[in-house]
Tab-separated table of C-alpha atoms in Angstrom:
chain	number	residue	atom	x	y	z
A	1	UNK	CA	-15.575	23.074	-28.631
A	2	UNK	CA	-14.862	22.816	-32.378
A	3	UNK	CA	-16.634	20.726	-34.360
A	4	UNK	CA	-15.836	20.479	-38.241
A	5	UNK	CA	-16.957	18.357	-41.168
A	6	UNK	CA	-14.569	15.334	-42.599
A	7	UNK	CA	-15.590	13.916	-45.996
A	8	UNK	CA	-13.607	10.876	-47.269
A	9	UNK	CA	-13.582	9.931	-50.907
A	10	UNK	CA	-11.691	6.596	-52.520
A	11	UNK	CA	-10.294	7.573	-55.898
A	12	UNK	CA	-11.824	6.455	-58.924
A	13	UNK	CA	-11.667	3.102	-60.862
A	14	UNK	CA	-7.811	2.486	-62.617
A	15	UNK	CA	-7.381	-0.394	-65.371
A	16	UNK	CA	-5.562	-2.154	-62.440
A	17	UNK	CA	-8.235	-2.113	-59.845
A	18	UNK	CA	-10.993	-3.642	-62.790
A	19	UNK	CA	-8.096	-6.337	-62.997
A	20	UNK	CA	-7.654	-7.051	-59.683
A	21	UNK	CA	-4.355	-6.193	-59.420
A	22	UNK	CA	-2.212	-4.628	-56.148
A	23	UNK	CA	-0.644	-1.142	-56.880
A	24	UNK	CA	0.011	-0.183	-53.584
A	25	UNK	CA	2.577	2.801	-53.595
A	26	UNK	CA	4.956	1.495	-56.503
A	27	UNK	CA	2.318	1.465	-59.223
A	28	UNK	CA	1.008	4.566	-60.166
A	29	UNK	CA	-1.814	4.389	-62.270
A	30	UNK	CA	-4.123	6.750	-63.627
A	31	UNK	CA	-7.899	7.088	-63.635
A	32	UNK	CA	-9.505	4.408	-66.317
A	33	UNK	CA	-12.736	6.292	-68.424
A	34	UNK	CA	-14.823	4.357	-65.788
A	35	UNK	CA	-13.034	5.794	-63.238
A	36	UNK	CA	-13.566	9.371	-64.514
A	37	UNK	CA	-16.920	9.523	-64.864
A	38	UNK	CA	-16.959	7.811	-61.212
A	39	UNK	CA	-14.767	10.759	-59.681
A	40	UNK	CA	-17.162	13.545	-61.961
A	41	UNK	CA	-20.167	11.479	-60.196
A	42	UNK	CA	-18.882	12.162	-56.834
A	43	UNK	CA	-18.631	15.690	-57.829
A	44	UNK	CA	-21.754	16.396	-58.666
A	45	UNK	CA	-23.052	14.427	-55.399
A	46	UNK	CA	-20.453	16.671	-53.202
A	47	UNK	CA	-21.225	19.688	-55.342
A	48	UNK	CA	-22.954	21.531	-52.738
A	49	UNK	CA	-20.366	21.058	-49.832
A	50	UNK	CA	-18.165	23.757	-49.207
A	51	UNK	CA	-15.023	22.431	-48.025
A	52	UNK	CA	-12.457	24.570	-46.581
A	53	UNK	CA	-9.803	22.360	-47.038
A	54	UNK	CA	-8.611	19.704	-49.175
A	55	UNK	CA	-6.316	16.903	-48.691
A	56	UNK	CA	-5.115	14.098	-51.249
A	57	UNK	CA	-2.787	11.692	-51.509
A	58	UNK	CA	0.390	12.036	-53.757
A	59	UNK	CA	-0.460	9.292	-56.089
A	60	UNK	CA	-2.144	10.046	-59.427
A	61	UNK	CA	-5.422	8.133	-59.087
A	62	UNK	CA	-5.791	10.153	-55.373
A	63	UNK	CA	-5.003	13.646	-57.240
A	64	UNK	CA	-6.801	13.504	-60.439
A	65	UNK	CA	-10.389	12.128	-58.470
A	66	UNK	CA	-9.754	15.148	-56.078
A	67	UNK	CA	-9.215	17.255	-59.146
A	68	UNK	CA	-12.328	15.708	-60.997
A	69	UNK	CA	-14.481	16.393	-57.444
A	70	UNK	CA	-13.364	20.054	-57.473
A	71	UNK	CA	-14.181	20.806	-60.863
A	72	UNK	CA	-17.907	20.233	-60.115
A	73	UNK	CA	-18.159	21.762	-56.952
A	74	UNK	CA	-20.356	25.120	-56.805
A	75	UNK	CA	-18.162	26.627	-54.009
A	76	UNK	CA	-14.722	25.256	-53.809
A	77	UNK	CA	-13.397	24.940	-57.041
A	78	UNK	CA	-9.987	27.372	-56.007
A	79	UNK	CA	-9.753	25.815	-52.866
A	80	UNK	CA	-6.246	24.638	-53.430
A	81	UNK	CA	-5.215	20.640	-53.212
A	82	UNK	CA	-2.450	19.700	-50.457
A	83	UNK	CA	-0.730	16.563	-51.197
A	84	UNK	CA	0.271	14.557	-48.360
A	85	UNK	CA	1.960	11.678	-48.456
A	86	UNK	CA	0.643	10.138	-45.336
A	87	UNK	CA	-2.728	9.434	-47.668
A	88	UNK	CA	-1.101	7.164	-49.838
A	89	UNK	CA	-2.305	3.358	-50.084
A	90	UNK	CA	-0.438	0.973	-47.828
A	91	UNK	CA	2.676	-0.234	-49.576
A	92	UNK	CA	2.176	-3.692	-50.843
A	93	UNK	CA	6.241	-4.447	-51.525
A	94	UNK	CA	6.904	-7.164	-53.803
A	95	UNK	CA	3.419	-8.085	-54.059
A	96	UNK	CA	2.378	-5.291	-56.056
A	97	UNK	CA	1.951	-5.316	-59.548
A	98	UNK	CA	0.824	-8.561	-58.654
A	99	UNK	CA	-2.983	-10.458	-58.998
A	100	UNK	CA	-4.679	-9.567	-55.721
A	101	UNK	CA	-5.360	-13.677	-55.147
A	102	UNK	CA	-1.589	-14.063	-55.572
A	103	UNK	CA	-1.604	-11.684	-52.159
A	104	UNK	CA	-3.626	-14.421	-50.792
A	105	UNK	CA	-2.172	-17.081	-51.906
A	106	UNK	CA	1.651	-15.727	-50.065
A	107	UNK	CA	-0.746	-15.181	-47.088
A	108	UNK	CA	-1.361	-18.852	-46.912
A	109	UNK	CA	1.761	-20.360	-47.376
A	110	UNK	CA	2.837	-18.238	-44.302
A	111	UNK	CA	-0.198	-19.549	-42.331
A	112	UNK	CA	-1.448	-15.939	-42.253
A	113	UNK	CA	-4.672	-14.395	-43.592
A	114	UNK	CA	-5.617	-11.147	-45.647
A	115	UNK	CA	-5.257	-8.272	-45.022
A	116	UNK	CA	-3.056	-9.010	-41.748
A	117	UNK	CA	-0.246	-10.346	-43.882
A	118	UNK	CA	2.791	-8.401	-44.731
A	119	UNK	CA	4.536	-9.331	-47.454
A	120	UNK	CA	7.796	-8.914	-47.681
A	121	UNK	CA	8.740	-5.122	-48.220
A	122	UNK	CA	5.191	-4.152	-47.531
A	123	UNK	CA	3.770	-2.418	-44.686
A	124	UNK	CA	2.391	-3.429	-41.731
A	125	UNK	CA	-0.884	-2.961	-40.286
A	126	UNK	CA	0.065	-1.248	-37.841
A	127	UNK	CA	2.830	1.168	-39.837
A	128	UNK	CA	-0.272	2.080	-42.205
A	129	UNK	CA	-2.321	3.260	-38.542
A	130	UNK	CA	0.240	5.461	-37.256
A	131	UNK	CA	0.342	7.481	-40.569
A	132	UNK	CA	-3.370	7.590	-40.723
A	133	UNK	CA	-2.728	8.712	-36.753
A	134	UNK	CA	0.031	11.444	-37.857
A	135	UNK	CA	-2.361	13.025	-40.646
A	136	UNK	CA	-5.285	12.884	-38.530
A	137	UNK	CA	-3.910	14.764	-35.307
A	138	UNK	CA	-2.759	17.002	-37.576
A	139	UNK	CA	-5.543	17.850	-39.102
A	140	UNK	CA	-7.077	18.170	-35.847
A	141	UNK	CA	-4.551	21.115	-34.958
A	142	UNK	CA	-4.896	22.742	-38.102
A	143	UNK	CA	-8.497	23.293	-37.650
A	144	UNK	CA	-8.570	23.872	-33.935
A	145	UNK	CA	-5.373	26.131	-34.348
A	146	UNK	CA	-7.082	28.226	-37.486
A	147	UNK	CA	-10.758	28.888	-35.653
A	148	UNK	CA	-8.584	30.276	-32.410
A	149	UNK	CA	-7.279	32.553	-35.026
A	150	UNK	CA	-10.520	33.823	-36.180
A	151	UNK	CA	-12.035	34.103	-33.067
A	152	UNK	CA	-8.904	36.466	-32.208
A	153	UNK	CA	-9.665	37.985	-35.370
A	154	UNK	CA	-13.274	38.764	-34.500
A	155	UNK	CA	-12.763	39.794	-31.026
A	156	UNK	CA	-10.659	42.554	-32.521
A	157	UNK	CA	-12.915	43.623	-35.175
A	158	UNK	CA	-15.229	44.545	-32.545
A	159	UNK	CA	-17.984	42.413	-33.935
A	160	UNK	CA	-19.675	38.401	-34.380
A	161	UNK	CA	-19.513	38.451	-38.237
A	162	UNK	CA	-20.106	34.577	-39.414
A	163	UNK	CA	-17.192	32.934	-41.206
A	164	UNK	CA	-16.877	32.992	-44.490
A	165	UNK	CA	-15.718	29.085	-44.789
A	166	UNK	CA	-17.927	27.844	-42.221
A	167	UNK	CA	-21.114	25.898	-43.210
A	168	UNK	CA	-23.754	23.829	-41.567
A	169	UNK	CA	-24.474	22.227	-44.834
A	170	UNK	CA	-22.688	18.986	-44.818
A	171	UNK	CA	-24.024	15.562	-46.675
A	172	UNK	CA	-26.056	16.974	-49.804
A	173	UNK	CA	-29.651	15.930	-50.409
A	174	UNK	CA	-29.575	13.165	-53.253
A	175	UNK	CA	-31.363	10.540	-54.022
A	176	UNK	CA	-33.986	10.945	-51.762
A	177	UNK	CA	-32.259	10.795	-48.995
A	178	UNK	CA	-32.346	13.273	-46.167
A	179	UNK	CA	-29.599	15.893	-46.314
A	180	UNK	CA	-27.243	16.027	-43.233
A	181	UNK	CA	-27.181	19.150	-40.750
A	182	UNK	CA	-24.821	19.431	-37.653
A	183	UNK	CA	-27.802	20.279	-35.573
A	184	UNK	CA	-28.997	15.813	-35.625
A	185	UNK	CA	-25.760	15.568	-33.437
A	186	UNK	CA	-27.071	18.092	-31.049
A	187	UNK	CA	-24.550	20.673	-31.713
A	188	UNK	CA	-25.080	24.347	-30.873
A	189	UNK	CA	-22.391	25.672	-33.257
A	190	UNK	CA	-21.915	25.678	-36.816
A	191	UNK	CA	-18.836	23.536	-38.934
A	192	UNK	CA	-15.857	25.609	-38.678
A	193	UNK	CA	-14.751	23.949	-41.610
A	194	UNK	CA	-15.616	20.987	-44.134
A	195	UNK	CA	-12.586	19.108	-45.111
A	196	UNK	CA	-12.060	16.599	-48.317
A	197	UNK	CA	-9.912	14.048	-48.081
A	198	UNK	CA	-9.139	11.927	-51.567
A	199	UNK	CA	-7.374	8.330	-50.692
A	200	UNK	CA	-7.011	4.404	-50.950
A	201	UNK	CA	-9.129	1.701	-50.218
A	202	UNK	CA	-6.860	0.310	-47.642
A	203	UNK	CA	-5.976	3.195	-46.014
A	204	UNK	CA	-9.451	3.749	-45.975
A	205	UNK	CA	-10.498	0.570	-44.009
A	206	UNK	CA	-7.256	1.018	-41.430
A	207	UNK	CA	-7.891	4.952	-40.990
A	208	UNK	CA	-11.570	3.737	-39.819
A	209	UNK	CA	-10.133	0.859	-37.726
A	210	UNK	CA	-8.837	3.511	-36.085
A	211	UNK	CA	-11.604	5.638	-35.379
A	212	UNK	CA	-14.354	3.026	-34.002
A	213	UNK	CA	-11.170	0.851	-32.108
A	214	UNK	CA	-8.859	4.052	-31.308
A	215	UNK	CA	-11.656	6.846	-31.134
A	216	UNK	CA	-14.957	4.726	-30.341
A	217	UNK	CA	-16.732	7.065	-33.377
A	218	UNK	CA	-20.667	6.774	-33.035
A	219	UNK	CA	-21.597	4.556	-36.274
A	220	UNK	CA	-24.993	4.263	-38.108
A	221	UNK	CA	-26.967	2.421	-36.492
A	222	UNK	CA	-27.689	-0.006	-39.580
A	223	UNK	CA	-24.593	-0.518	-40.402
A	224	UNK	CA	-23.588	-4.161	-40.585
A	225	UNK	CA	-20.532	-5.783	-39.519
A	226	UNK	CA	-19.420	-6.679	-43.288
A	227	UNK	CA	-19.852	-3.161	-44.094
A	228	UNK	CA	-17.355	-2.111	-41.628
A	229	UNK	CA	-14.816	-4.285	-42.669
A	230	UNK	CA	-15.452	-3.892	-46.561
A	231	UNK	CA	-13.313	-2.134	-48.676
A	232	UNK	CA	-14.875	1.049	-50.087
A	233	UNK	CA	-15.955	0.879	-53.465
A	234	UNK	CA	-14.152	2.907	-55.913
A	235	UNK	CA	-15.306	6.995	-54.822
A	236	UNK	CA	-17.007	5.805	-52.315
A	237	UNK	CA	-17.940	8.352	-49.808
A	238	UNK	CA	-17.928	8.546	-45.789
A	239	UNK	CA	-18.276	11.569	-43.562
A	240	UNK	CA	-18.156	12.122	-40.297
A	241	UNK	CA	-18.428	15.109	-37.974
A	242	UNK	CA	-15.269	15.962	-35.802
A	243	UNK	CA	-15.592	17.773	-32.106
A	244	UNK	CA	-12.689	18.883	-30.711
A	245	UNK	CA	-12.238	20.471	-27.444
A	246	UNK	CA	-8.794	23.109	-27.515
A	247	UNK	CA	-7.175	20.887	-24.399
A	248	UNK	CA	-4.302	18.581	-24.288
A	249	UNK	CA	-5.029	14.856	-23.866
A	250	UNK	CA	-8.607	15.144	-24.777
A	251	UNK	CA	-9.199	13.013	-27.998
A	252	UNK	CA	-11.702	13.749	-30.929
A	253	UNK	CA	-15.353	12.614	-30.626
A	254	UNK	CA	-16.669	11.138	-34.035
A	255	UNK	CA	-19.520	10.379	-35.512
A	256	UNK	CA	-19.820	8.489	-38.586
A	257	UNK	CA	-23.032	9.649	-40.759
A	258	UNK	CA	-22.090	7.613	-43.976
A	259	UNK	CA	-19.727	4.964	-45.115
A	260	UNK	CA	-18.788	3.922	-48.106
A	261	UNK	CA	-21.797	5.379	-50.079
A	262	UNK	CA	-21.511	4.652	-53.768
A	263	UNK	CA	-25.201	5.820	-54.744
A	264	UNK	CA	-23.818	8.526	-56.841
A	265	UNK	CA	-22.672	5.636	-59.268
A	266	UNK	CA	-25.358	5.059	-60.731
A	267	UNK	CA	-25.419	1.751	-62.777
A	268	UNK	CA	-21.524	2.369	-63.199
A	269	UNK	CA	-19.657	-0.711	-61.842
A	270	UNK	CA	-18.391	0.306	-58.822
A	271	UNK	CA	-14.615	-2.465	-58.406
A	272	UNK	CA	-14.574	-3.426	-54.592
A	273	UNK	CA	-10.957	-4.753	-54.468
């Protein structure tokens, strides 16, 4: 069994998200000042998390909040970025660069509802799930694939030496709240790895559809139908714990241990859309 840690991050706040406006993939917008301080927020939350590897979309709001999360981070700042275009936001077509309500408003006319409709050169649903299905499998290789290599490694050096990249620290202890450790999912073994993963808010909500629908991942037990179907606020954060057993047809086991998590915010307006 390997089990590893998988913390997801929405970028920060761009002019066009305050405005309600699509950007999908064709609009490629940088971080607003709000949206700055937001991604420097959730670095100082995530400071204490040492992720092993790092994953971001192509698209400049994706790499400069991964960039901004790094910076703060007490262990990983050299950890180096991969950018993956299977992270981007789902493409909107001619709707983007469009109000979000005029998205709704095409949705009615063609007796449809948001976010099921497609406009026309946009992606489907279903399009945006099998690229959050390509990245995730393999991500799930990589990390089975790499701890097979250090157990080879070890077995050779004669010896049980812990890995340098694993941790069992996980969700930091903020806020008051109780800091997360692998051992509340009843796991023997430490993380092999912690992985960040910077991306969109409808990605987001499709690459969790996935999960719970796909995956059946164990959610908080508090957490409210809405919630699940929200989209993340901007840098909101959600992390799960992966297990992995290293046989074919076997898929993942999840558990979710926060979604969407904006507490790091503070009173900074935290754009839902």
């Amino acid at each position: 069994m390997v089990t590893f840690g998988l913390t997801v991050v929405r970028h920060g706040e761009t002019r066009y998200n305050k405005e309600k406006i699509l950007q999908g993939q064709g609009i490629d917008e940088p971080l607003s000042e709000t949206g700055f301080r937001q991604a420097s927020a959730a670095g100082v939350f995530l400071s204490s998390v040492k992720f092993t590897h790092v994953f971001s979309s192509d698209l400049l709001r994706a790499k400069q909040t991964a960039a901004s999360i790094l910076r703060k981070s007490q262990f990983s700042k050299e950890t180096a970025v991969k950018y993956d275009a299977r992270l981007r936001e789902r493409k909107y077509g001619v709707a983007e660069g469009k109000p979000l309500s005029d998205l709704r408003t095409m949705a009615k006319a063609a007796g449809e509802q948001c976010p099921s409709f497609t406009p026309p050169g946009g992606e489907t649903l279903e399009e945006v799930k099998a690229r959050s299905e390509d990245f995730f499998a393999d991500l799930c290789n990589l990390i089975v694939r790499e701890a097979c290599q250090d157990k080879a490694t070890e077995r050779r050096a004669g010896n049980d030496t812990e890995r340098t990249g694993s941790s069992s620290t996980f969700l930091p202890n903020h806020h008051g709240s109780p800091g997360f450790h692998f051992s509340s999912m009843g796991a023997t073994e430490e993380l092999v790895a912690n992985v960040l993963v910077v991306s969109h808010g409808a990605y987001m909500r499709n690459w969790l559809s996935y999960f719970v629908s796909d995956l059946q991942c164990i959610l908080p037990a508090s957490l409210t139908k809405t919630e699940l179907s929200s989209v993340s606020p901007n840098t909101g954060i959600s992390q799960f714990i992966v297990k992995l057993e290293n046989r074919e047809n076997v898929k993942p086991k999840l558990q979710c241990i926060c979604l969407n998590r904006d507490d790091h915010l503070g009173d900074m307006a935290a754009e839902k859309n």
